[in-house]
Coordinates of C-alpha atoms and ligand atoms in Angstrom, one line a residue:
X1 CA -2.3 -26.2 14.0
X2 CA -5.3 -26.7 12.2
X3 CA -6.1 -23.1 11.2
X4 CA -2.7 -22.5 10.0
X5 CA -2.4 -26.4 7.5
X6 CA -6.0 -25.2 6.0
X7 CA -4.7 -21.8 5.5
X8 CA -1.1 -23.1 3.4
X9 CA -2.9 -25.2 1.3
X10 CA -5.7 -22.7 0.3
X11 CA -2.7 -20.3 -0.5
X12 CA -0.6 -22.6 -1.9
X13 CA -3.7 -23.8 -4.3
X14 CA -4.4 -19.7 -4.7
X15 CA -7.6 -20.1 -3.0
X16 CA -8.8 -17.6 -0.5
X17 CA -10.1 -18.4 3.0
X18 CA -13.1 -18.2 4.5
X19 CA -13.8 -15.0 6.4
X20 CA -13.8 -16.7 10.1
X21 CA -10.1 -18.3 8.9
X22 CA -9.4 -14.3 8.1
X23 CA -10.5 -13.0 11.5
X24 CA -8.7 -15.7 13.4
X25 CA -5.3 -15.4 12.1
X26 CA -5.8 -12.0 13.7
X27 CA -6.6 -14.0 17.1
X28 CA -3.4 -16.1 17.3
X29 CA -1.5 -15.5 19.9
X30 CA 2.2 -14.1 20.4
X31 CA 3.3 -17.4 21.3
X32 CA 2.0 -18.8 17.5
X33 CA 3.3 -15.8 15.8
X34 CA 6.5 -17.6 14.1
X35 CA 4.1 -20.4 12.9
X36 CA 1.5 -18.2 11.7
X37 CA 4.5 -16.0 9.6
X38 CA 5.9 -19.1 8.5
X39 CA 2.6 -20.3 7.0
X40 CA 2.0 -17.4 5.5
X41 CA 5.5 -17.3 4.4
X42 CA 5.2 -20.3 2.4
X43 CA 2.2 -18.7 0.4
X44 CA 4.4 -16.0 -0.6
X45 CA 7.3 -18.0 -1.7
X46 CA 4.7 -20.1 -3.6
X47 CA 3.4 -17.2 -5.6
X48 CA 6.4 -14.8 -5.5
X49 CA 9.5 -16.6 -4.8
X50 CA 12.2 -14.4 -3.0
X51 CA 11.7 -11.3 -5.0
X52 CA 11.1 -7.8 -3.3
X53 CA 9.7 -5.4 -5.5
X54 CA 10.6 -1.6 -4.7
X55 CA 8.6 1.1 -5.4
X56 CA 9.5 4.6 -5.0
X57 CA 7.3 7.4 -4.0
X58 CA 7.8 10.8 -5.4
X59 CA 5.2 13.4 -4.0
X60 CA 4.4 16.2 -6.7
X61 CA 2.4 18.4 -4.4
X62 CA 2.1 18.3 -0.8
X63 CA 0.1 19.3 1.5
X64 CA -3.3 22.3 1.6
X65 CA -5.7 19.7 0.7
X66 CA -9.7 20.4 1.2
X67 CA -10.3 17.3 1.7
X68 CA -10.8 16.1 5.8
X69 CA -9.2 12.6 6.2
X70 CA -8.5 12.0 9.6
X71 CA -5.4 10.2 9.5
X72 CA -3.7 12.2 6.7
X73 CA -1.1 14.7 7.4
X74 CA -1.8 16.6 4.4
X75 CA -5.6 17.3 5.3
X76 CA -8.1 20.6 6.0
X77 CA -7.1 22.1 9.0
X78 CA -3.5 19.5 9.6
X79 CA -1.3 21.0 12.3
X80 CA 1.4 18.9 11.1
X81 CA 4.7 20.9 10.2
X82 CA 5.1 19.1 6.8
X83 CA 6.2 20.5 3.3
X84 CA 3.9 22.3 1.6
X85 CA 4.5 22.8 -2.1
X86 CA 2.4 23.0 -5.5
X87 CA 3.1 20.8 -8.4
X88 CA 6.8 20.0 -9.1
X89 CA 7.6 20.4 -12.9
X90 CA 8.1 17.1 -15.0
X91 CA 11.8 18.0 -14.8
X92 CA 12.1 18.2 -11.1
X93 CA 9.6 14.9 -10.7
X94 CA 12.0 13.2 -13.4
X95 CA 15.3 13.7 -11.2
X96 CA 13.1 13.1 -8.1
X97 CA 12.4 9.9 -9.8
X98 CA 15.5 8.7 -11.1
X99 CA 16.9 8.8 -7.6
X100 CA 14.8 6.1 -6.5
X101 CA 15.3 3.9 -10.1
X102 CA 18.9 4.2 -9.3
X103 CA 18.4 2.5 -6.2
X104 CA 16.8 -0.3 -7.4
X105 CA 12.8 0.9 -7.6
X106 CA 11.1 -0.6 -10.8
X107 CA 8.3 1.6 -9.9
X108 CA 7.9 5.4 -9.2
X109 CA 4.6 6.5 -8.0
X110 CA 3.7 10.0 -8.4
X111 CA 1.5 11.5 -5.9
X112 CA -0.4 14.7 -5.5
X113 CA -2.5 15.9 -2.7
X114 CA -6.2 16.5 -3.3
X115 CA -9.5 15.8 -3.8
X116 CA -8.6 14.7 -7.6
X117 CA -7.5 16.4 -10.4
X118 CA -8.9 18.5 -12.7
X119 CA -7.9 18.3 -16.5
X120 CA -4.6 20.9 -16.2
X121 CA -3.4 18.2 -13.5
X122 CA -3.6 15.4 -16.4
X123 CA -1.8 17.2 -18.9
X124 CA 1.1 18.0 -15.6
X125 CA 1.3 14.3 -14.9
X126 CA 1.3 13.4 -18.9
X127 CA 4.0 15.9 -19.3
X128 CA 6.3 14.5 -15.9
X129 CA 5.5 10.8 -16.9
X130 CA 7.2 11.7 -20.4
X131 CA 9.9 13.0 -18.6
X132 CA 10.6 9.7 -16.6
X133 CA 10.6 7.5 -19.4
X134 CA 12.2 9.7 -21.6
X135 CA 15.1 9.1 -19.4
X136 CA 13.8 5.1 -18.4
X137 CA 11.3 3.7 -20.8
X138 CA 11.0 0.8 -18.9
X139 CA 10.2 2.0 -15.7
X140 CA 6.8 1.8 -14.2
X141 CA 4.8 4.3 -13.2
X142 CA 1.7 4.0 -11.1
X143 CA -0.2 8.0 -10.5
X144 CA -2.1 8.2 -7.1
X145 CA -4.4 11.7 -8.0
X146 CA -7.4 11.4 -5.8
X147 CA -10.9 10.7 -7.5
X148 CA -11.3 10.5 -11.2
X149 CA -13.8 11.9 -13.3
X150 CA -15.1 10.7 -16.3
X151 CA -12.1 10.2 -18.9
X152 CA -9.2 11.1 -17.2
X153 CA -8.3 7.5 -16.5
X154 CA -8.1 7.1 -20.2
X155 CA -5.7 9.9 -20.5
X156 CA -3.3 8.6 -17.6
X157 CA -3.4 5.5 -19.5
X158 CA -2.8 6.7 -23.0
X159 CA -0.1 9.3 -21.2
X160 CA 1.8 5.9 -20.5
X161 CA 0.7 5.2 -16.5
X162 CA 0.7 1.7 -15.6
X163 CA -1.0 2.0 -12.6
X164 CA -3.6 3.8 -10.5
X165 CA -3.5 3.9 -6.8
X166 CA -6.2 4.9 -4.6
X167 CA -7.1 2.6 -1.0
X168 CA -10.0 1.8 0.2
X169 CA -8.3 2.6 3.4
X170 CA -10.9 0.9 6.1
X171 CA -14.2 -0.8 5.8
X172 CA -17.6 0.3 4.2
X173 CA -19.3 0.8 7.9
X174 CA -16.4 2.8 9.3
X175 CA -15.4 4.5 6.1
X176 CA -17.7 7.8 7.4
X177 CA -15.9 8.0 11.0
X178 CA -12.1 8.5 9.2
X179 CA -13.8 11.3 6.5
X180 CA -16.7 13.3 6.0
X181 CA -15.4 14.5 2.6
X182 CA -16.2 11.7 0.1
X183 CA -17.4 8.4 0.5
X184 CA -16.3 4.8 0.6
X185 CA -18.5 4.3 -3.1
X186 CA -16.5 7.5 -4.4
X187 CA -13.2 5.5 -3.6
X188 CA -14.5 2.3 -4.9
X189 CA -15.7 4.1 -7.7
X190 CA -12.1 5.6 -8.7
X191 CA -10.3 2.3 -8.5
X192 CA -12.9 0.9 -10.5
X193 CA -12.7 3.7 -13.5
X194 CA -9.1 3.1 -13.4
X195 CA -9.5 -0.7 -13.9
X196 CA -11.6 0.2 -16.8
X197 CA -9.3 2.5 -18.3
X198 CA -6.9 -0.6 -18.3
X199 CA -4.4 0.5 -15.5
X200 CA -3.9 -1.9 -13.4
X201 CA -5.4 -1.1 -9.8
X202 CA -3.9 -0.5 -6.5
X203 CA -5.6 -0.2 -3.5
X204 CA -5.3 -1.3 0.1
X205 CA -5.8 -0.5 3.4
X206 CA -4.7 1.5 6.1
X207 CA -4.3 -0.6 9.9
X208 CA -4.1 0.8 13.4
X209 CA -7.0 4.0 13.4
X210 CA -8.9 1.9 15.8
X211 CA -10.4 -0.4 13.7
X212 CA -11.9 -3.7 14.9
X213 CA -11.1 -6.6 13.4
X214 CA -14.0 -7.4 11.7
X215 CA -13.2 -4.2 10.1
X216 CA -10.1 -5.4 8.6
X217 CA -10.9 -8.3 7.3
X218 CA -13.6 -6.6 5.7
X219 CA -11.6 -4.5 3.6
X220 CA -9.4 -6.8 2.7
X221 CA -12.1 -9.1 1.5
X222 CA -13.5 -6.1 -0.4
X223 CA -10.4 -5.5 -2.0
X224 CA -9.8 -8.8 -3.3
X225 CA -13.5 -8.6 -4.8
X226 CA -12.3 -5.4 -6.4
X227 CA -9.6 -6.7 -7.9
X228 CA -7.0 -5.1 -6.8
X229 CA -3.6 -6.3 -8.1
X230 CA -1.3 -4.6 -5.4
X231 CA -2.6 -4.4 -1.9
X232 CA -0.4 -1.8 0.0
X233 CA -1.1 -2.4 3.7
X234 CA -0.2 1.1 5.9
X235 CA 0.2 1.7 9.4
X236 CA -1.2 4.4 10.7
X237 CA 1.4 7.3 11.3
X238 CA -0.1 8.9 13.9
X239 CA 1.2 12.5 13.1
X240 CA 1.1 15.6 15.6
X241 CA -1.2 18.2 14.6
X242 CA -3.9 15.8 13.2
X243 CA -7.2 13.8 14.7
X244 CA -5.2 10.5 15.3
X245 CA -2.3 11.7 16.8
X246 CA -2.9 9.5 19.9
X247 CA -4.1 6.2 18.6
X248 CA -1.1 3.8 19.0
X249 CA -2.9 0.6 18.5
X250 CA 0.2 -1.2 16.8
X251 CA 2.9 -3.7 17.7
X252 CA 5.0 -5.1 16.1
X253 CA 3.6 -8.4 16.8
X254 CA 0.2 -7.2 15.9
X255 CA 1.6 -6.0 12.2
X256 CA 2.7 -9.1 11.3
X257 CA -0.5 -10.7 12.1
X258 CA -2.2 -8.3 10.3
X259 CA 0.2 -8.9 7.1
X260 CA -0.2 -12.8 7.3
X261 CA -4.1 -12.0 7.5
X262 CA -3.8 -10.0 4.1
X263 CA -1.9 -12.7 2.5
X264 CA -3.5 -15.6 3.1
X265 CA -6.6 -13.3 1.5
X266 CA -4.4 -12.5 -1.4
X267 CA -2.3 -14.9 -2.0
X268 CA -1.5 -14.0 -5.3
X269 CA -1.8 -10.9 -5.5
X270 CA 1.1 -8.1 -4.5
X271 CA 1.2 -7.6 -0.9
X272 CA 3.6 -4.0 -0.2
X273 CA 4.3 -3.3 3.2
X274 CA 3.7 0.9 2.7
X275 CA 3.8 3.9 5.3
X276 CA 4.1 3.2 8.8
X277 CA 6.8 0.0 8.1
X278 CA 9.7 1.2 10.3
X279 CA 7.6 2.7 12.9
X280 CA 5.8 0.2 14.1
X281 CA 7.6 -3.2 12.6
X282 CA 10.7 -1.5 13.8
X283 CA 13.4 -4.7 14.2
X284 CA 10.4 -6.9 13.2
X285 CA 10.8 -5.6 9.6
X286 CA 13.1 -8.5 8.3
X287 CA 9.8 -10.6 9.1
X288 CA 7.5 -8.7 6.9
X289 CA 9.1 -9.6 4.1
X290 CA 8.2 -13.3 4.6
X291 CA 4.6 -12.2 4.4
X292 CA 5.0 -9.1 1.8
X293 CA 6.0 -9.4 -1.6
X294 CA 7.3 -5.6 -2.0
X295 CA 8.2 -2.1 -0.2
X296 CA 8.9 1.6 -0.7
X297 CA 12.3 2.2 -0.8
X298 CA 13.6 5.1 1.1
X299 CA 11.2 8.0 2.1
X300 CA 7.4 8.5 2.4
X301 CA 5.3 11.6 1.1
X302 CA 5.4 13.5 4.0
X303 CA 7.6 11.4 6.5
X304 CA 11.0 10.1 6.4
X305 CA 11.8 6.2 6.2
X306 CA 14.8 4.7 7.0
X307 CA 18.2 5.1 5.1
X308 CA 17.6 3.2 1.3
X309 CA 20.8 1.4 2.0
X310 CA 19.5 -0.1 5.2
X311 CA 16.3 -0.8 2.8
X312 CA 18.8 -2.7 0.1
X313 CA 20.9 -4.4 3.3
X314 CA 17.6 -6.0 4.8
X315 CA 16.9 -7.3 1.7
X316 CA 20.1 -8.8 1.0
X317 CA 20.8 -9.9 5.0
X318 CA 17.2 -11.8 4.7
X319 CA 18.4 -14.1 1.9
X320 CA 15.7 -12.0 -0.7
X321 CA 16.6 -10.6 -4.0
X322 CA 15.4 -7.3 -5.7
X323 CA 12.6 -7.8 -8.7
X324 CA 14.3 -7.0 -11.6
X325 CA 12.8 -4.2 -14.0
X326 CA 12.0 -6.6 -16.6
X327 CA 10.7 -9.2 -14.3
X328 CA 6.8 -9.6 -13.9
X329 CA 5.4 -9.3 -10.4
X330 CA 2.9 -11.1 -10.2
X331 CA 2.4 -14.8 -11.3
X332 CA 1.4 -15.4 -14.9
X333 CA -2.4 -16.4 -14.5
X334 CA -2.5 -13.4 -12.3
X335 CA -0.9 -11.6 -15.0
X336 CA -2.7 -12.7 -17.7
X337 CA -6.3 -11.9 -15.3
X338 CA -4.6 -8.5 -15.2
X339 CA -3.8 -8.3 -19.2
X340 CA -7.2 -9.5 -20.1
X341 CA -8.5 -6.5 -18.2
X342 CA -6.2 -4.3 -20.0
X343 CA -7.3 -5.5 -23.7
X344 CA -10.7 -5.7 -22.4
X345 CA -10.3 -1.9 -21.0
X346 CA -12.7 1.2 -22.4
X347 CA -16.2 -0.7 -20.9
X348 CA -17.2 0.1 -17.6
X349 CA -14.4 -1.2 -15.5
X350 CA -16.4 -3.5 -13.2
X351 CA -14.4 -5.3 -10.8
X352 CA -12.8 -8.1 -11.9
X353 CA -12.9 -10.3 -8.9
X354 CA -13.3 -13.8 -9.5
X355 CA -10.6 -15.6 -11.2
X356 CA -8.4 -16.4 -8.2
X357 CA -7.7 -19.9 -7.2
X358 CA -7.4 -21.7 -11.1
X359 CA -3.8 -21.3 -10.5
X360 CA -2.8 -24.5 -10.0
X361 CA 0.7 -25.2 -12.7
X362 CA 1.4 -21.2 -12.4
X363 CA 4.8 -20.6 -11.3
X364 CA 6.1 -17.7 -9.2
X365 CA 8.0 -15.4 -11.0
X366 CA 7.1 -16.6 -14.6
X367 CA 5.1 -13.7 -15.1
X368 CA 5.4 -12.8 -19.0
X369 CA 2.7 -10.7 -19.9
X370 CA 2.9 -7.0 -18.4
X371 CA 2.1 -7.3 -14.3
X372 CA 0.0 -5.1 -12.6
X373 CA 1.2 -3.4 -9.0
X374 CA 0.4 -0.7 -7.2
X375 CA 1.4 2.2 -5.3
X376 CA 0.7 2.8 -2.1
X377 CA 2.2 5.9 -0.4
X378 CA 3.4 7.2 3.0
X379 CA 1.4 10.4 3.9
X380 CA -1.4 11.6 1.9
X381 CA -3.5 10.0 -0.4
X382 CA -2.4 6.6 0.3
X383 CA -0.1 5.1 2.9
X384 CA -0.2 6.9 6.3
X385 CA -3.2 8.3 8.6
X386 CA -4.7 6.9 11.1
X387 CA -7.9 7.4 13.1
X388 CA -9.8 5.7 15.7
X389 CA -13.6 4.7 16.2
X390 CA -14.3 3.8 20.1
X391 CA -15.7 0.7 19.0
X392 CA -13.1 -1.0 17.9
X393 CA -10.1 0.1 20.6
X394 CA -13.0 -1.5 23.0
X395 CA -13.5 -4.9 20.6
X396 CA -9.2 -5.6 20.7
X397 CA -8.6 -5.1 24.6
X398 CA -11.0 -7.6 25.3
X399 CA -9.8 -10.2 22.9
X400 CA -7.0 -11.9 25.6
X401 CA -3.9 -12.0 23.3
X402 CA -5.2 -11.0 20.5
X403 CA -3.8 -7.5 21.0
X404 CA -0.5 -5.7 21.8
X405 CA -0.8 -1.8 22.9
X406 CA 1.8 -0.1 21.3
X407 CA 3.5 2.4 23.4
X408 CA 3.6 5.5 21.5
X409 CA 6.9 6.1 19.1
X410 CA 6.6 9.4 18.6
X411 CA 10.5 9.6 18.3
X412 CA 9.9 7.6 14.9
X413 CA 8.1 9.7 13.0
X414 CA 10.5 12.3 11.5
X415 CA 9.0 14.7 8.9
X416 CA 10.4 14.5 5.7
X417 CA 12.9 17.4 5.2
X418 CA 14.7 16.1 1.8
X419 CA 14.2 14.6 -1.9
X420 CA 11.1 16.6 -3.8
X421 CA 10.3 19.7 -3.1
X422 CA 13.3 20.5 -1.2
X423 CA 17.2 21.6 -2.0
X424 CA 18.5 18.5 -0.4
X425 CA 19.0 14.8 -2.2
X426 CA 16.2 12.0 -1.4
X427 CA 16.3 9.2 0.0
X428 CA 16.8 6.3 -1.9
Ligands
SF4_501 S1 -5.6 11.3 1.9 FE1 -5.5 12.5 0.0 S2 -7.7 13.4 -0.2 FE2 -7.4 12.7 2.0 S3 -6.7 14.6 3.1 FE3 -4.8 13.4 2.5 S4 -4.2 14.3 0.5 FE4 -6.3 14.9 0.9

């Protein structure tokens, strides 16, 4: 297949593809679904050998958020029966945390519900990330807060936060349909103060609110022009008691395609399967992490994943190894791309685009200088949500097998009842 030789080589050179090559990956068919993953496949093994990265997600506050984002269970107004708690306290976060190190997570990503924080939040987060490293110095930590303002992304980074997570979720035209709240440039803006600050920047997407595909290849495209050096790709959740509680758009077969799409767009860059994996991969999941580079172990911020063991076993069973905690993520010219940025940090914190596809000699895994990676998150203010826009349900049925209806799962999504904020152990 012609589409699929054009698209190894760009990948395997570190080159991205054109836009049409992006939207018609998501056009193959079921029957070229094992070529397309194996294509894809070899881009990841190129730039990230056999490694899994785990990342564990460890939600300070949950829930009673002002903000309206359709697909989040956490929102204004949610009728969803989650936990609803304030801020843990750095000691609580810590144990929280050193759960999922134990389990083999490199990263922990601290969450909180909200618009953003305000200054008393920074000094909490300073105060739990002291906690965690006091205990494991060389864990990372990536903080997912909402919206910055001016300066706190300075003070995460001098607190010791590697990371900043905050997705772009959907595209620029659609952004408005999902949330009324803030805007696509607020979001842009945020990662983009936190790549200033020098913390390396994650942001991704979230698939299945009844986007077209034009839609998704536009934020992908516009995340790979911002930078980003983890791309967490979500499935929408679609929880009871919020706007997209009915939009099933997902297969299996349709994630995977969507996965492939985001790494031949990135091929160096981390690719992390986030919230939504289990329910709508389900026994496809093994695949995903031909095309994916890393995962959340064990639970999401307001839903339950499956067992961590069964996380560790898939792992294993698929011939992949877990990333070590002093192994770099991402290849070194991405690494060094991501270092500059770091050294460079305290201007403006543009986005760094550019400086993809000079890779050629870089080998995967030989990452030396400190990578960059990203959390993503299951719930609230990352992984999860979901929402749909007529347009685009109306686009995908009329692309002949381009599509597969998911039937909805609703037995799948289990509300997290353990790990922070309650009495019981997590998940990891
Ligand atoms: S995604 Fe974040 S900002 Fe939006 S409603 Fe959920 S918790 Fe609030």
């Amino acid at each position: 297949m012609d589409l699929l030789d054009t698209l190894t080589a760009k990948g395997l050179r570190g080159e991205t593809p054109t836009r049409e090559e992006a939207l018609a990956v998501l056009a193959t068919t079921d029957d070229e679904l094992l070529d397309v993953v194996a294509a894809a496949g070899r881009v990841r093994r190129r730039w990230f050998g056999r490694r899994v990265k785990l990342n564990y997600l460890v939600n300070l506050k949950s829930g009673l958020c002002p903000e309206d984002c359709s697909y989040c269970s956490q929102r204004l107004g949610s009728k969803a029966e989650i936990l609803k708690y304030t801020w843990l306290k750095p000691g609580q976060a810590a144990e929280a945390a050193k759960a999922g190190v134990s389990g083999g997570a490199k990263r922990v990503c601290l969450v909180a519900s909200g618009r953003g924080p305000t200054d008393r939040d920074i000094d909490r987060v300073t105060d739990t990330v002291a906690a965690i490293k006091e205990a494991d110095p060389a864990v990372e930590i990536c903080a997912c807060l909402g919206l910055l303002s001016d300066n706190q992304a300075e003070r995460l980074k001098a607190a010791g936060v590697d990371a900043y997570n905050h997705n772009l979720n959907t595209s620029e035209g659609t952004y408005g349909d999902i949330t009324t709240t803030h805007t696509y440039a607020d979001r842009v803006d945020t990662v983009q103060k936190a790549h200033g600050a020098g913390l390396s920047a994650c942001s991704g997407l979230i698939a299945g609110m009844g986007e077209s595909d034009e839609d998704l290849v536009d934020v992908v495209f516009a995340l790979r022009e911002l930078g980003s050096d983890s791309v967490p790709v979500n499935f929408l959740i679609p929880f009871e008691g919020t706007p997209l509680a009915k939009e099933w758009n997902l297969s299996p077969q349709r994630c995977l395609r969507i996965l492939a799409m985001v790494r031949f767009v990135n091929p160096d860059t981390e690719v992390r399967i986030a919230g939504g994996r289990e329910v709508h991969l389900r026994s496809m999941q093994p695949l995903g992490l031909h095309l994916a580079n890393s995962i959340f172990l064990g639970d999401y911020l307001t839903s339950e994943g499956q067992a961590g063991q069964a996380d560790l076993d898939m792992i294993r069973d698929g011939g992949f190894e877990i990333e070590g905690m002093g192994e770099g993520t991402l290849p070194r010219h991405r690494a060094d791309i991501a270092a500059d940025a770091a050294a460079g940090a305290g201007g403006g914190g543009g986005p760094c685009g550019g400086g993809h596809g000079q890779a050629a000699g870089a080998e995967a895994g030989t990452a030396a200088a400190p990578e960059a990676a990203g959390c993503g998150t299951g719930g609230g203010c990352g992984p999860c949500g979901g929402h749909g826009h007529g347009h685009a349900a109306e686009t995908e049925a009329g692309a002949e097998g381009t599509e597969g209806t998911d039937e909805a799962r609703t037995d799948l999504v289990r509300v997290r009842r353990r790990g922070a904020g309650t009495e019981l152990a997590p998940n990891a």
